[in-house]
Coordinates of C-alpha atoms in Angstrom, one line a residue:
M1 CA 261.3 395.6 158.5
L2 CA 257.9 395.7 157.0
I3 CA 255.1 393.2 157.5
D4 CA 252.6 393.5 154.7
K5 CA 249.1 392.2 155.5
V6 CA 245.5 392.3 154.2
A7 CA 242.6 392.6 156.7
W8 CA 238.8 392.2 156.6
I9 CA 236.9 395.0 158.3
R10 CA 233.3 393.7 159.0
L11 CA 231.0 396.1 160.8
E12 CA 227.6 395.1 162.1
D13 CA 225.4 397.2 164.5
G14 CA 228.2 399.6 165.4
R15 CA 230.6 396.8 166.3
V16 CA 233.6 395.4 164.3
L17 CA 234.6 391.8 164.0
S18 CA 237.9 390.9 165.6
T19 CA 239.8 387.7 166.4
R20 CA 242.3 386.5 169.0
S21 CA 244.8 383.9 168.0
R22 CA 245.8 381.1 170.4
G23 CA 248.3 382.3 172.9
K24 CA 247.9 386.0 172.0
D25 CA 246.8 388.8 174.4
A26 CA 245.5 391.2 171.8
Y27 CA 242.7 391.1 169.2
Y28 CA 243.4 391.5 165.5
F29 CA 241.3 392.1 162.5
P30 CA 241.0 388.8 160.5
G31 CA 243.3 388.5 157.5
G32 CA 247.0 387.8 156.9
K33 CA 250.0 387.8 154.7
R34 CA 249.9 387.3 150.9
E35 CA 251.2 384.1 149.4
A36 CA 253.4 384.4 146.3
G37 CA 251.4 385.7 143.3
E38 CA 248.2 386.4 145.3
S39 CA 246.2 389.5 144.8
D40 CA 244.7 391.3 147.8
A41 CA 241.3 389.9 147.0
Q42 CA 242.7 386.3 146.8
T43 CA 244.6 386.8 150.0
L44 CA 241.5 388.1 151.8
A45 CA 239.3 385.2 150.5
R46 CA 241.8 382.6 151.5
E47 CA 242.7 384.0 154.9
I48 CA 239.0 384.6 155.9
T49 CA 238.0 381.1 154.9
E50 CA 241.0 379.6 156.8
E51 CA 240.3 381.7 160.0
L52 CA 236.5 382.0 160.1
T53 CA 235.2 379.3 157.7
V54 CA 233.1 381.7 155.7
E55 CA 233.3 382.8 152.0
I56 CA 233.9 386.4 151.1
L57 CA 231.6 387.4 148.3
P58 CA 234.0 388.8 145.6
G59 CA 231.7 391.4 144.1
T60 CA 231.2 393.1 147.5
V61 CA 234.8 393.7 148.4
A62 CA 235.8 397.4 148.7
L63 CA 239.0 399.1 149.9
L64 CA 238.6 400.8 153.2
G65 CA 242.2 402.1 153.5
T66 CA 245.8 401.3 154.3
Y67 CA 247.3 401.8 157.7
E68 CA 250.8 401.5 159.2
A69 CA 252.0 401.2 162.8
Q70 CA 254.6 399.5 165.0
A71 CA 253.9 395.8 164.8
H72 CA 252.5 394.4 168.0
G73 CA 254.8 391.9 169.7
H74 CA 257.7 392.6 167.3
P75 CA 261.0 394.5 167.8
E76 CA 260.9 398.3 167.7
G77 CA 261.1 399.5 164.1
T78 CA 259.1 396.6 162.7
V79 CA 256.2 398.1 160.9
V80 CA 252.9 396.5 159.9
R81 CA 251.2 397.8 156.8
M82 CA 247.6 396.7 156.7
T83 CA 245.5 397.1 153.6
C84 CA 241.9 396.9 154.8
Y85 CA 238.8 395.8 152.9
T86 CA 235.1 395.5 153.7
G87 CA 232.9 392.9 152.1
D88 CA 229.9 390.6 152.6
Y89 CA 230.2 386.9 153.3
R90 CA 228.3 383.7 153.1
G91 CA 228.3 381.1 155.8
T92 CA 228.5 381.1 159.6
L93 CA 231.4 382.8 161.3
T94 CA 233.3 380.1 163.2
A95 CA 236.8 380.3 164.8
S96 CA 239.1 377.9 162.9
G97 CA 242.7 376.9 162.9
E98 CA 244.8 379.3 165.0
I99 CA 241.9 381.4 166.0
E100 CA 240.8 381.0 169.6
E101 CA 238.1 383.6 169.9
V102 CA 235.9 385.6 167.6
A103 CA 234.5 388.9 169.1
W104 CA 232.4 391.9 168.1
L105 CA 234.2 394.9 169.5
S106 CA 233.1 398.5 170.1
Y107 CA 235.3 401.6 170.5
A108 CA 235.4 400.9 174.3
D109 CA 237.6 397.8 173.4
R110 CA 240.2 399.9 171.6
D111 CA 242.9 399.2 174.3
R112 CA 242.5 395.4 173.6
V113 CA 243.6 395.6 170.0
S114 CA 247.0 396.0 168.2
P115 CA 248.4 399.5 167.5
V116 CA 247.5 399.4 163.8
D117 CA 244.0 398.2 164.7
Q118 CA 243.7 401.2 167.1
L119 CA 244.3 403.6 164.1
I120 CA 241.5 401.8 162.2
F121 CA 239.2 402.0 165.3
D122 CA 239.9 405.8 165.5
D123 CA 238.9 406.2 161.8
L124 CA 235.8 404.1 162.1
R125 CA 234.7 406.0 165.2
A126 CA 235.4 409.4 163.5
A127 CA 233.2 408.2 160.6
G128 CA 230.4 407.3 162.9
R129 CA 230.6 403.6 162.1
L130 CA 231.9 402.3 165.4
A131 CA 229.9 402.5 168.6

């Protein structure tokens, strides 16, 4: 089984934005699954507004990469494919809906994130972008 998601990778001062949903023990990059007929950019904009109450600025969105790993909290063999984008935003980051906590994480927090996010942490660290 494959879970196909879009995620927002927001870096500031060597830390990366992450969220923890209500009742979850791990942090995840903000984003989510596409709705029927949505492009990646539309999914990203909708999900980020729903989760963090900010507006992604469309002209700033850029593909960071696509990552796959065992899906956290799902049966063995369930893979999550996460297509990751960077981009600027307008507004104030505020946890909304199912989001319980918003955090700025460094590489030292790698063990607190899902397996697919760990791959992204490794790449960001190797590129000198994550403290």
